[in-house]
Coordinates of C-alpha atoms and ligand atoms in Angstrom, one line a residue:
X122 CA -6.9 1.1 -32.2
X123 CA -3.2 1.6 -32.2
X124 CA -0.8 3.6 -30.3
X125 CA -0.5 6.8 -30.9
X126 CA 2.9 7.9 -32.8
X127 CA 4.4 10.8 -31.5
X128 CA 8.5 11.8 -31.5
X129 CA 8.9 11.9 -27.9
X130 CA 12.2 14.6 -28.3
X131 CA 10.1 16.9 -30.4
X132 CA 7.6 17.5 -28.0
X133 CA 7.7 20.7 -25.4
X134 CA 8.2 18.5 -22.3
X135 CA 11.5 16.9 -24.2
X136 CA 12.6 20.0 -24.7
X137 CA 12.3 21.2 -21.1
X138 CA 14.1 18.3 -20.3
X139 CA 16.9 18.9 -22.2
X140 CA 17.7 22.4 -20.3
X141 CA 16.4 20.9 -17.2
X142 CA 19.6 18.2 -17.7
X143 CA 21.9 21.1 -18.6
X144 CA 21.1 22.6 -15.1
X145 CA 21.1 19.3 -13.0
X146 CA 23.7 17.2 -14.5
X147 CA 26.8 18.6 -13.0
X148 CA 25.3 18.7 -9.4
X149 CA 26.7 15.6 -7.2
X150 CA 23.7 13.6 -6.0
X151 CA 25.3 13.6 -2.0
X152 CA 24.8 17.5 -2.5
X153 CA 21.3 16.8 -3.3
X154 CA 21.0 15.0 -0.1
X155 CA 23.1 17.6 2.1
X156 CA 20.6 20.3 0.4
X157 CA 17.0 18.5 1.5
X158 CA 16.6 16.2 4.1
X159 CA 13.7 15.1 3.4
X160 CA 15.0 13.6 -0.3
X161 CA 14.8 10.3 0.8
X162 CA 10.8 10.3 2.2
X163 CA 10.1 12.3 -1.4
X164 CA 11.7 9.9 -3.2
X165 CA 10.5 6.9 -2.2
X166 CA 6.8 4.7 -2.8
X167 CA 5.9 2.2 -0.2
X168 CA 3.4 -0.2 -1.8
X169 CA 2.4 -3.5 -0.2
X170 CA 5.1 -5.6 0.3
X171 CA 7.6 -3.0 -1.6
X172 CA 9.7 -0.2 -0.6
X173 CA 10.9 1.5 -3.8
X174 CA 13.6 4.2 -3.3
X175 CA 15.0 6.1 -5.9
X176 CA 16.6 9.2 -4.1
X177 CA 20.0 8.2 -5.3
X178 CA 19.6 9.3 -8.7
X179 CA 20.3 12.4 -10.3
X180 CA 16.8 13.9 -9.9
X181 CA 14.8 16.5 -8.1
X182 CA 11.4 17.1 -7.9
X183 CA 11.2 19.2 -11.0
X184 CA 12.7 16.2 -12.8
X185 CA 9.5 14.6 -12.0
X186 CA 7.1 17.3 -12.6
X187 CA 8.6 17.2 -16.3
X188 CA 8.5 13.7 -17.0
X189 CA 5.0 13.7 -15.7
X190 CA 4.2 16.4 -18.5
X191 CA 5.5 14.3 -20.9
X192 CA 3.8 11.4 -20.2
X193 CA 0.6 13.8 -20.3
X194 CA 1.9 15.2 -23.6
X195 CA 2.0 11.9 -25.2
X196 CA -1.1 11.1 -23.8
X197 CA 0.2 7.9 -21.7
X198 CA -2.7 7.1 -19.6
X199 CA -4.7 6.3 -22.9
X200 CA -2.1 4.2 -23.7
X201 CA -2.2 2.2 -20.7
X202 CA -5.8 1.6 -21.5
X203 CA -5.5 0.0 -24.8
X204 CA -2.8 -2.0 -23.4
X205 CA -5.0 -3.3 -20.7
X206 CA -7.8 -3.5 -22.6
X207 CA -7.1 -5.3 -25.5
X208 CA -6.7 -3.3 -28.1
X209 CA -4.5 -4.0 -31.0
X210 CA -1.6 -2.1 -29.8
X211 CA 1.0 -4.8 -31.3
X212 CA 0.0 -3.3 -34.6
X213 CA 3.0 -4.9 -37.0
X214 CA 1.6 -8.1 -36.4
X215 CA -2.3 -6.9 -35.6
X216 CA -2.4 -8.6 -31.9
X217 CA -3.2 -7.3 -28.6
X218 CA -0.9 -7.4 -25.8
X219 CA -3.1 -9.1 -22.8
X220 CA -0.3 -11.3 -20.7
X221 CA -2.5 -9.4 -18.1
X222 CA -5.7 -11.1 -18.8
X223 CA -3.9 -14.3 -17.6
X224 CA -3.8 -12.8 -14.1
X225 CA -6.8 -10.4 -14.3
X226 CA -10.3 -10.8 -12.0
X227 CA -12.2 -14.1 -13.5
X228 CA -15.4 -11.7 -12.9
X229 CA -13.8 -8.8 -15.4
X230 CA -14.6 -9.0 -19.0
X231 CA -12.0 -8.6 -21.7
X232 CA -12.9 -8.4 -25.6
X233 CA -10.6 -9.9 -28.4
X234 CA -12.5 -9.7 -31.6
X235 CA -15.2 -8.8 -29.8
X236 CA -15.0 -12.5 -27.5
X237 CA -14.6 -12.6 -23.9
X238 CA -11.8 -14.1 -23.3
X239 CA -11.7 -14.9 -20.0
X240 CA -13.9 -17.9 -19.8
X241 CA -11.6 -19.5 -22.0
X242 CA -8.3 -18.8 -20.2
X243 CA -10.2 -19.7 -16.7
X244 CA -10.6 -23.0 -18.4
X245 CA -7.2 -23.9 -19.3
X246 CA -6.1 -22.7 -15.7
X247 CA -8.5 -25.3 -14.7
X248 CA -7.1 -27.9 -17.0
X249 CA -3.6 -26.8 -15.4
X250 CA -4.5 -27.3 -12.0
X251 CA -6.4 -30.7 -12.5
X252 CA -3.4 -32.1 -14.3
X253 CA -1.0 -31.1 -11.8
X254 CA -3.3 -32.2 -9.1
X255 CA -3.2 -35.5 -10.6
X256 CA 0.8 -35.7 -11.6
X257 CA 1.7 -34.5 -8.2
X258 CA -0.7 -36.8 -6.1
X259 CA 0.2 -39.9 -8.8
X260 CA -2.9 -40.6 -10.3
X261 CA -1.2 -39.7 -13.6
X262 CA 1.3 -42.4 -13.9
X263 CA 4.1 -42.8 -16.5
X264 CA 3.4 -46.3 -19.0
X265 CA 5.4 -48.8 -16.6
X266 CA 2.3 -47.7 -14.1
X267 CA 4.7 -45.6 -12.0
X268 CA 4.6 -42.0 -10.4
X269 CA 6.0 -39.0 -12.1
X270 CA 9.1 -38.1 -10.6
X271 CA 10.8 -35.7 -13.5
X272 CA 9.4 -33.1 -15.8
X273 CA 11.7 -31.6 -18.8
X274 CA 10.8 -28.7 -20.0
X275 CA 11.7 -28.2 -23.7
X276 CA 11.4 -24.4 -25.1
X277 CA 13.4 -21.8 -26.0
X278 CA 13.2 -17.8 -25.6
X279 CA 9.7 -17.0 -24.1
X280 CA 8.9 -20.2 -24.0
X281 CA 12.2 -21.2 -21.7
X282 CA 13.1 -18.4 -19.7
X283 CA 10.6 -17.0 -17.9
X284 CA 9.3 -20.6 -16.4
X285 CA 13.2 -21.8 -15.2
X286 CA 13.7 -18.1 -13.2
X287 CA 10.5 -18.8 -11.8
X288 CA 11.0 -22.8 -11.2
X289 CA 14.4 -21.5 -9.8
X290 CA 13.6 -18.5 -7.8
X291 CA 10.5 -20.4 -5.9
X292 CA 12.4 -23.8 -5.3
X293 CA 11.9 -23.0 -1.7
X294 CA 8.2 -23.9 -2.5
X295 CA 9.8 -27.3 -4.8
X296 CA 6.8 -30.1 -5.1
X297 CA 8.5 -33.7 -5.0
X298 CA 8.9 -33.6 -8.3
X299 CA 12.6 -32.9 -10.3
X300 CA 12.6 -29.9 -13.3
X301 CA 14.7 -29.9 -15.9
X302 CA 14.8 -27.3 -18.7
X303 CA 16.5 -28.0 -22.4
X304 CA 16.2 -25.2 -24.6
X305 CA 19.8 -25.0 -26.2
X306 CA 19.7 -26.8 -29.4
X307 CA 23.1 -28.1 -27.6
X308 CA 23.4 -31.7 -27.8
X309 CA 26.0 -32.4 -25.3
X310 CA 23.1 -30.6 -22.8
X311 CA 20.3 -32.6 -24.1
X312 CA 22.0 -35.7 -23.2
X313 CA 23.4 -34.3 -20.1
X314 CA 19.3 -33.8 -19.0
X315 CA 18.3 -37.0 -20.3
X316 CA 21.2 -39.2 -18.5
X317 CA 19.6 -37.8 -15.3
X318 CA 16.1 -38.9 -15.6
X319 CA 14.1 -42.4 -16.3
X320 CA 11.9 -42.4 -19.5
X321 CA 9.3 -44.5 -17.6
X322 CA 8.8 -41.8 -15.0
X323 CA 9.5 -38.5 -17.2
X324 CA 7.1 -36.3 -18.5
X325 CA 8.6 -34.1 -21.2
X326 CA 6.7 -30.4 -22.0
X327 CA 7.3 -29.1 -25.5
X328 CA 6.4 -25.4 -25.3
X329 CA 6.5 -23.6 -28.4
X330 CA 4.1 -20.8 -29.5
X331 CA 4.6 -21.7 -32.6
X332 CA 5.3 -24.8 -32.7
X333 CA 7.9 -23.9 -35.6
X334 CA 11.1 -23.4 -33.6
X335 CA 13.9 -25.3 -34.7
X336 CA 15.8 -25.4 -31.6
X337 CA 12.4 -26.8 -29.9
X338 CA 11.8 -29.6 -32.3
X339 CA 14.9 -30.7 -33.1
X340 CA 15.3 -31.4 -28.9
X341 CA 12.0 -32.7 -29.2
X342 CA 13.1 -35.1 -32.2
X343 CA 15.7 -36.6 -30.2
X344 CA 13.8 -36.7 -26.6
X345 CA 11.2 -39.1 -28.6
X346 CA 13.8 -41.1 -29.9
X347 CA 15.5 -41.6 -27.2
X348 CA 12.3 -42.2 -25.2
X349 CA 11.5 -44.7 -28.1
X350 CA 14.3 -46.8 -26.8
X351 CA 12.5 -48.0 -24.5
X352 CA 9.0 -47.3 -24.5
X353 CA 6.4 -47.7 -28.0
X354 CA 4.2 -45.3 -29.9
X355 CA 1.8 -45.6 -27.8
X356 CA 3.5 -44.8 -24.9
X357 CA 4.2 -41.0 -25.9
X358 CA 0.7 -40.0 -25.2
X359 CA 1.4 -40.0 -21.3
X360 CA 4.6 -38.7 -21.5
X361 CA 4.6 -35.8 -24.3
X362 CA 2.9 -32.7 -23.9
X363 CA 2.9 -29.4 -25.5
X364 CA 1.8 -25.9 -25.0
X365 CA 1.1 -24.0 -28.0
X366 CA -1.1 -22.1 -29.6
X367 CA -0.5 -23.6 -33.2
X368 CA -2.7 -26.8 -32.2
X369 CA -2.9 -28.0 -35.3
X370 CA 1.1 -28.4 -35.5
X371 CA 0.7 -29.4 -32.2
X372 CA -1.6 -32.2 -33.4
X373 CA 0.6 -32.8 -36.5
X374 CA 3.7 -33.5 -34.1
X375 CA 1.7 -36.4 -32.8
X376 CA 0.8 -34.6 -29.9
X377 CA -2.5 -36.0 -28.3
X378 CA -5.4 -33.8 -28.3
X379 CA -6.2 -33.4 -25.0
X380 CA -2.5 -33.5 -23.9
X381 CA -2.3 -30.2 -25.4
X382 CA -2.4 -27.1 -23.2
X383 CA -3.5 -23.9 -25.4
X384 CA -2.5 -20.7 -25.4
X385 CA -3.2 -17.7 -27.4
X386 CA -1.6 -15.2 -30.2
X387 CA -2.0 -12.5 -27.5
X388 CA 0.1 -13.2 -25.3
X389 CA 4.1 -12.2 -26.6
X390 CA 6.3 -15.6 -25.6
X391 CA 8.6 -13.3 -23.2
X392 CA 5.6 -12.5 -21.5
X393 CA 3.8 -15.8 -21.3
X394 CA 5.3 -17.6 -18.2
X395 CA 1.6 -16.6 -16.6
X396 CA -0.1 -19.0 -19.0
X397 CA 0.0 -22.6 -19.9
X398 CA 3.6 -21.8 -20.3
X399 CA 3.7 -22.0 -16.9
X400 CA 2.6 -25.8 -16.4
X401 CA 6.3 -26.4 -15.1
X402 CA 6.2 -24.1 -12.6
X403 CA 2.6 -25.3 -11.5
X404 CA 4.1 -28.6 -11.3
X405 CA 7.1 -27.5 -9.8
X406 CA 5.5 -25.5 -7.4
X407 CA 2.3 -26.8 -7.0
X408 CA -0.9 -25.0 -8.7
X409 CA -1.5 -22.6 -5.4
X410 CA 1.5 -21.1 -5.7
X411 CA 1.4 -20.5 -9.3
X412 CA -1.9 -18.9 -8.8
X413 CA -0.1 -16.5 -5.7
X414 CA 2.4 -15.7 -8.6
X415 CA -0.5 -14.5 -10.8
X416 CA -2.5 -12.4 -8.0
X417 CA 0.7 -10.7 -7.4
X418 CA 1.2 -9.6 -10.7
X419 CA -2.5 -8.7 -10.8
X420 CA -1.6 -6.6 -7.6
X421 CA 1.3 -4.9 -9.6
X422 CA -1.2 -4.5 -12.5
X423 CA -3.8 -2.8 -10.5
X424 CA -1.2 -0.3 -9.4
X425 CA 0.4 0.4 -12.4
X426 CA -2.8 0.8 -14.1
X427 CA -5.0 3.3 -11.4
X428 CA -1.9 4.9 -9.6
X429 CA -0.6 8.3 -10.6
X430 CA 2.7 8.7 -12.7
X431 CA 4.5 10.3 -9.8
X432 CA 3.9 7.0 -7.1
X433 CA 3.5 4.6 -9.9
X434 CA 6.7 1.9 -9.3
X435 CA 7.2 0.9 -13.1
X436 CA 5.9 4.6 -14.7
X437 CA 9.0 5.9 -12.6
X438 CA 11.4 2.9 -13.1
X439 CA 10.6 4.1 -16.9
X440 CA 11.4 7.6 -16.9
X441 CA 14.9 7.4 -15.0
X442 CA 16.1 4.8 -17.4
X443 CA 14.6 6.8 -20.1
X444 CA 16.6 10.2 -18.5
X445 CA 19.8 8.0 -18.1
X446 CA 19.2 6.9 -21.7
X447 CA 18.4 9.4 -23.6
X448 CA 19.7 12.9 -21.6
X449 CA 22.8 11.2 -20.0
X450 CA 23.5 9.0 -23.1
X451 CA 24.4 5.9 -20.3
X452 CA 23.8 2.9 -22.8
X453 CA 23.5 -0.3 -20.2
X454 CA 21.7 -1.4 -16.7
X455 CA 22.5 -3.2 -14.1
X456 CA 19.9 -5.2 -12.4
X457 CA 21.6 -6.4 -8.9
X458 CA 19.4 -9.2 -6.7
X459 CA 21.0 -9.9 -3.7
X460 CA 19.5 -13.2 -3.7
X461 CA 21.1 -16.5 -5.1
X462 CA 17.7 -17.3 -6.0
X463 CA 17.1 -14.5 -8.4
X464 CA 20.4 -15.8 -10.0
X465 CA 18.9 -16.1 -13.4
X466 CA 16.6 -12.7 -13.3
X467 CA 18.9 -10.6 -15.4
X468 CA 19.1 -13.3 -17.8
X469 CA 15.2 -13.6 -18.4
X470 CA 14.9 -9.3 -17.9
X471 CA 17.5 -9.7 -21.0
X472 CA 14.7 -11.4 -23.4
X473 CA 11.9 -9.2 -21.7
X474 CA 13.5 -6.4 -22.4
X475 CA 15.8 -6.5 -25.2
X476 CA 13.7 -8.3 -27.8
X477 CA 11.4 -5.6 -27.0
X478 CA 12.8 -2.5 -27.3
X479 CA 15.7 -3.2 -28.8
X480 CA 14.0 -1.0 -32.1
X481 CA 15.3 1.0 -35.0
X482 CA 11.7 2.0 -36.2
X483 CA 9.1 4.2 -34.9
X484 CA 5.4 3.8 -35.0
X485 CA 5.0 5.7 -38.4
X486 CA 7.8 3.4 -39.8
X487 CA 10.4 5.7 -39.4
X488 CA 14.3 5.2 -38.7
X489 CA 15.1 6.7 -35.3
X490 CA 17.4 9.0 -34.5
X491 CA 17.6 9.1 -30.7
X492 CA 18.6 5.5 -28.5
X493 CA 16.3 3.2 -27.5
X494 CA 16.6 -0.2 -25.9
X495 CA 18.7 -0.4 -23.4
X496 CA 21.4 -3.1 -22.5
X497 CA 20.2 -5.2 -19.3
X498 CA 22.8 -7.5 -17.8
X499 CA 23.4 -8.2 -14.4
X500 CA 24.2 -10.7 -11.4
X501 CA 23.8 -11.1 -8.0
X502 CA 24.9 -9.8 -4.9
X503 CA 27.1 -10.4 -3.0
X504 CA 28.9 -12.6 -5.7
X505 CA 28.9 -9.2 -7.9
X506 CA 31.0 -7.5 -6.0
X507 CA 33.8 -9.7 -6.5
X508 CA 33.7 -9.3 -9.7
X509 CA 32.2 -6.0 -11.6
X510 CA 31.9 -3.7 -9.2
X511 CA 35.6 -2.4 -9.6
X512 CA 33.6 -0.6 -13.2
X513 CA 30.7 0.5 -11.1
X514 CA 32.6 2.1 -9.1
X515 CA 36.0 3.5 -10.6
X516 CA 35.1 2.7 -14.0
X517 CA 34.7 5.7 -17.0
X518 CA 31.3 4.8 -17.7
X519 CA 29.0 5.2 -15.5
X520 CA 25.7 2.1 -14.7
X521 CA 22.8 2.9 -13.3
X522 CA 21.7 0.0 -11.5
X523 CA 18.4 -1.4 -9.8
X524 CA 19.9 -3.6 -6.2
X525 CA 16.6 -5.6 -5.1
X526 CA 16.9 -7.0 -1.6
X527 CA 14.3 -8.5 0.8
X528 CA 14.0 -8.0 4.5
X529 CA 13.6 -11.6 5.3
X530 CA 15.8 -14.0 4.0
X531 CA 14.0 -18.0 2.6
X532 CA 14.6 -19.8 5.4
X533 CA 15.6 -17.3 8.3
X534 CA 19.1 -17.6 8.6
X535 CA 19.7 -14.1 10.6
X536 CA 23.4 -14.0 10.7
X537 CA 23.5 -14.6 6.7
X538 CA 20.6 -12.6 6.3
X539 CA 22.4 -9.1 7.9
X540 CA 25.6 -9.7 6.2
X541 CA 24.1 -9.6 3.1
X542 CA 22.1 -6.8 3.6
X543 CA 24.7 -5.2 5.2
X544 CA 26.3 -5.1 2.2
X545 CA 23.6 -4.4 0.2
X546 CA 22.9 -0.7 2.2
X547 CA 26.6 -0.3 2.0
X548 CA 27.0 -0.2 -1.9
X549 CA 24.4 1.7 -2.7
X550 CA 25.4 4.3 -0.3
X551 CA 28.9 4.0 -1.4
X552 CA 28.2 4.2 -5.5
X553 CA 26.5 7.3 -4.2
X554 CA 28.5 9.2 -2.1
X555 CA 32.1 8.2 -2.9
X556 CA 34.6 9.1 -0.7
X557 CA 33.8 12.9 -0.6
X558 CA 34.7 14.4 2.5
X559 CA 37.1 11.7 3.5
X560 CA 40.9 12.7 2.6
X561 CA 42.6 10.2 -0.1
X562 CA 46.0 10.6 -0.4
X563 CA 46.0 8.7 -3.8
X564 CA 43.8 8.8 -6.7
X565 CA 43.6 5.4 -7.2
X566 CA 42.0 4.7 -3.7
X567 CA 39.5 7.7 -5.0
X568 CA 36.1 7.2 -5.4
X569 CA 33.5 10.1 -7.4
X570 CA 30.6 8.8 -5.8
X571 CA 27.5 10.1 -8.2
X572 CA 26.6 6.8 -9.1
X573 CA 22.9 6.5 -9.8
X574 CA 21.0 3.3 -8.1
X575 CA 17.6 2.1 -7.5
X576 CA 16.6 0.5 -4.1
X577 CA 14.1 -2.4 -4.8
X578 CA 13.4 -3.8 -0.6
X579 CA 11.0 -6.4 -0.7
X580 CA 9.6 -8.3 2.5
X581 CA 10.2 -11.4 1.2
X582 CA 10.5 -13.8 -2.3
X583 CA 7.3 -15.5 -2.6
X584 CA 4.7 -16.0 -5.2
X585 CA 3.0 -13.3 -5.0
X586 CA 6.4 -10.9 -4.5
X587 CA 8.2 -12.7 -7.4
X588 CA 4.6 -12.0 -9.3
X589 CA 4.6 -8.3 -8.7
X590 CA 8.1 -7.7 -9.1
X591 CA 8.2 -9.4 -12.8
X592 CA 5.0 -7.5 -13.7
X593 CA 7.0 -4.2 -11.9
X594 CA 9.4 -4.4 -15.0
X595 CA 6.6 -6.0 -17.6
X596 CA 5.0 -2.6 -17.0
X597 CA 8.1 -0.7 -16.8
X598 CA 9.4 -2.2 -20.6
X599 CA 5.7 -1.0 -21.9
X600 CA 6.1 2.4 -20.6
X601 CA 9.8 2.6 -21.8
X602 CA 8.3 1.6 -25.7
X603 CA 5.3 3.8 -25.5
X604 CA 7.8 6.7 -25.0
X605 CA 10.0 5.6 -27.3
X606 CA 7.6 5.6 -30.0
X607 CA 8.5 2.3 -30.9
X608 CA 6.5 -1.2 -30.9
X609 CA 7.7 -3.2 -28.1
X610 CA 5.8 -6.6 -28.8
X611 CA 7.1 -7.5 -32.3
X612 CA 10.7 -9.0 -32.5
X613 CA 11.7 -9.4 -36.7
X614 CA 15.0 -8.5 -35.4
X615 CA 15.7 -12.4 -34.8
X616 CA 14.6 -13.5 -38.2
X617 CA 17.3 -13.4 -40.0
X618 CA 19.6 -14.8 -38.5
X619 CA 17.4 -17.8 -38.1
X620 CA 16.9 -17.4 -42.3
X621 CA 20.7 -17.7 -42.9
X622 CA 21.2 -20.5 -40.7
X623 CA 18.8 -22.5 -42.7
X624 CA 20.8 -21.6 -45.7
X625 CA 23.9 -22.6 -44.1
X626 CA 23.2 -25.9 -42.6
X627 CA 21.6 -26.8 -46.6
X628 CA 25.2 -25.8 -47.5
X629 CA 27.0 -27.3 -45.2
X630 CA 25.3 -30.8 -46.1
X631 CA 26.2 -29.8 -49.8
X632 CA 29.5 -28.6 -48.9
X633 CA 29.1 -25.7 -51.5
X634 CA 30.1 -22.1 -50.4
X635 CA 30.1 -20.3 -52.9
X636 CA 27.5 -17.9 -52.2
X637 CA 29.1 -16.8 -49.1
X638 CA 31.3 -13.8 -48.1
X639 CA 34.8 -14.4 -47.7
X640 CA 35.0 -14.8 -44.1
X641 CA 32.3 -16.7 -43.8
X642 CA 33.4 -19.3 -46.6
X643 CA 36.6 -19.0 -44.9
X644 CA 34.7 -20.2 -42.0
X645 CA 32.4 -22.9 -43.2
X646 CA 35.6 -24.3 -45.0
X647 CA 37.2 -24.5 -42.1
X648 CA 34.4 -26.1 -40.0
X649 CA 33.5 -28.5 -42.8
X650 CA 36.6 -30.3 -43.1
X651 CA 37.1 -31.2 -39.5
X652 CA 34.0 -33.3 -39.8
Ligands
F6P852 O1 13.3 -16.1 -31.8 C1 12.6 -15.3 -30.9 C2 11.4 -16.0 -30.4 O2 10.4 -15.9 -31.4 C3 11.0 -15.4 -29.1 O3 10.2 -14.3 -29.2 C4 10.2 -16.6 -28.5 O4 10.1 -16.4 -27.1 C5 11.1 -17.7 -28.9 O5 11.6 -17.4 -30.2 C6 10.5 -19.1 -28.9 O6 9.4 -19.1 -29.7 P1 8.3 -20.3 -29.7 O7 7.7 -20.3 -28.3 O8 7.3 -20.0 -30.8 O9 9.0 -21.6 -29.9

């Protein structure tokens, strides 16, 4: 059964919203804290190894009240169930939505077409751990007879993203072996890669759900040929593998059989590093500590799933972005990890996010007229603060922004550790109160204050807090899209711009561009005759 399809602003808890923004909006949030001291304690969920505070936004407790009746309105804890249960909730392209089967109990029971599915994921996990058992201790060894030492990782999108932040923000945990990611259809980085590593002790991963993506084969093309060099045919058995869940293309590639790791057509590619997508990170971090990542996503499951919308980390994550959105009409979001390690998390929150509610169409196939989707960028701190935080401060528009810290740093470097964090405390506070009740003589040294943050205090990056924290905003995107009306796990807005480029590259090998608009003939002229 689908989603239900209901216009979020026309129902009564919208409405109350709206009048409820009229009264709150013009209220400073340091007033809020000067009026209750206790804002801080009520605004805050400690879970596990998380400390979520969102007192620095501009909410009170009637805030939450009404975005709890809305989610009641809309009926969102029936949503939640379909979504974890597998029902067909990615109705344009009839698939459920289970990336949380990959991480769910091996003893629960979860129906696609009326098939359990979890023997069948519990056995690729096991394929998973027995290859990277054997890569990692060097029984698996490369056609000269030597140990793996390299692993390439060629995807794009889904199929890219989500395994290099995790590779990257777990290197602390690296195995022995190197991991290199091409997904780029950018030759100059392709050769870059492959000028660092040694065919004979290379494995190369081609992950692809569909095994149609043009970027992905075309690297894939010219990885074989250049492994051809100086191996044979029968060499690219132990050194190509590919994840997919289009076997049969799979096959067709000259992929062998059993060095193909399945996956499934329910499970979106941004949402798939917890299956055989993941085989780099396994390698790269060892199969244990993938499996930490998945039981701390599991963790995050289990609370988004049984706790109430009023303690429930993502549900509320949802609703301020939603009343920043939608009420305040602020159209971007910072996402702010002071942690070098986390250096690429925007950039995969980007796909996650983005591709999925970045939607024009409700759920009875009609055009909106309110904003959805909104923009994620971000970077981390304390590099950020060198750069954009002159706009988040003193800029016109105003960016709410999630800063995730951790309490512990990798590696226990104190004196880093409290600079950091120092800083961390510091701008949060300071996007919030400004400089009110200091005296500024100028404007230009003035600062509103009234900037809306989330504070995201983790004990420390590990699997299983890297796990939770990726489901945190998994769960949060869902909850944003069920609001929205919208269908978060569909994406035809990238198809046609991967149409046209077909067409262009045939006429750019014809050198005919007729067909074209004049800028873009303009353009292909140009581009053509500097060949
Ligand atoms: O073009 C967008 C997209 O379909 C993403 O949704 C997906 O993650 C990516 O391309 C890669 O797709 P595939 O894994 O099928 O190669």
């Amino acid at each position: 059964m689908s989603l239900k399809s209901t216009n979020p602003t026309k129902t009564n808890s919208w409405n109350k919203l709206r009048n409820h923004f009229n009264d709150i909006k013009d209220i400073h949030i340091d007033t809020m804290f000067t009026d209750d001291i206790d804002r801080a304690e009520k605004f805050s969920v400690s879970w596990k190894y998380f400390y979520f505070d969102f007192s620095k936004n501009k909410i009170n407790s009637e805030t939450i009240t009404l975005f709890n009746d809305l989610l009641i309105e809309i009926d969102f804890k029936s949503s939640i169930e379909k979504y974890f249960s597998g029902e067909k909730i990615n109705s344009t392209e009839s698939r459920a939505v289970l990336h949380t089967a990959l991480r769910a109990s091996e003893n629960q029971k979860i129906l696609v077409n009326k098939k359990d599915i979890i023997p069948e994921i519990k056995s690729v996990k096991e394929k998973m751990k027995l290859f990277t058992a054997s890569v990692l201790n060097g029984n698996y060894k490369g056609f000269k007879g030597d140990k793996i030492t390299d692993v390439v990782n060629i995807g794009i999108g889904g199929s890219d993203l989500g395994p290099s932040m995790v590779v990257e923000s777990l290197s602390h945990y690296k195995t022995d072996l190197n991991t290199y990611f091409i997904s780029n259809v950018d030759g100059d980085h392709l050769n870059e890669v492959l000028s660092k590593v040694n065919p004979e002790t290379t494995i190369f991963i081609i992950v692809s759900k569909t095994f149609t993506t043009i970027e992905t084969l075309t690297n894939a093309n010219s990885v074989r040929s250049w492994f051809l060099k100086s191996a044979s045919e029968n060499d690219i058995s132990k050194h190509f593998i590919a994840v997919s869940s289009n076997v049969e293309k799979a096959i067709e590639y000259g992929i062998s059989s059993e060095n193909i790791f399945p996956m499934w057509d329910w499970v979106g590619g941004r949402f798939s590093l917890w299956s055989s997508v993941g085989l780099s990170i396994s390698l790269s971090i060892g199969y244990e500590k993938f499996h930490e990542l998945l039981e701390g996503a599991r963790n995050m499951d289990l609370h988004f799933r049984n706790n109430e919308f009023s303690e429930n980390i993502p549900v509320l994550m949802a609703c301020l972005s939603l009343w920043y959105n939608n009420f305040f009409n602020y159209q971007t979001h910072a996402i702010i990890p002071y942690s070098e390690n986390l250096k690429s998390f925007s950039k995969y929150l980007q796909q996650a996010s983005m591709e999925s509610n970045g939607k024009q169409t409700d759920r009875s196939d009609n055009l909106i007229d309110y904003e959805t989707g909104q923009i994620i960028w971000g970077q981390t701190g304390t590099n950020a603060q060198h750069s954009f935080f002159q706009l988040l401060h003193q800029g016109s528009k105003v960016i709410p922004s999630d800063f995730i810290g951790f309490n512990n740093s990798i590696k226990g470097n104190k004196v880093h550790h409290d600079i950091l964090m120092a800083n961390f405390f510091a701008q949060t506070k300071a996007l919030m109160k400004g400089t009110r009740g200091e005296e500024v003589k100028t404007n230009h040294k003035l600062f509103k204050g009234d900037r809306p943050t989330n504070t995201i205090l983790i004990s420390k990056l590990t699997p299983a807090s890297l796990g939770s924290l990726i489901a945190m905003y998994e769960h949060k995107i869902f909850t944003l899209g069920v609001i929205w009306n919208i269908f978060s796990f569909d994406q035809f807005g990238v198809e046609l711009g991967k149409k046209l480029a077909k067409n262009i590259l045939k006429d750019l090998k014809n050198k005919d561009f007729r067909d074209h608009d004049s800028s873009t003939k303009n353009l292909l002229n140009r581009y053509s005759s500097t060949d």
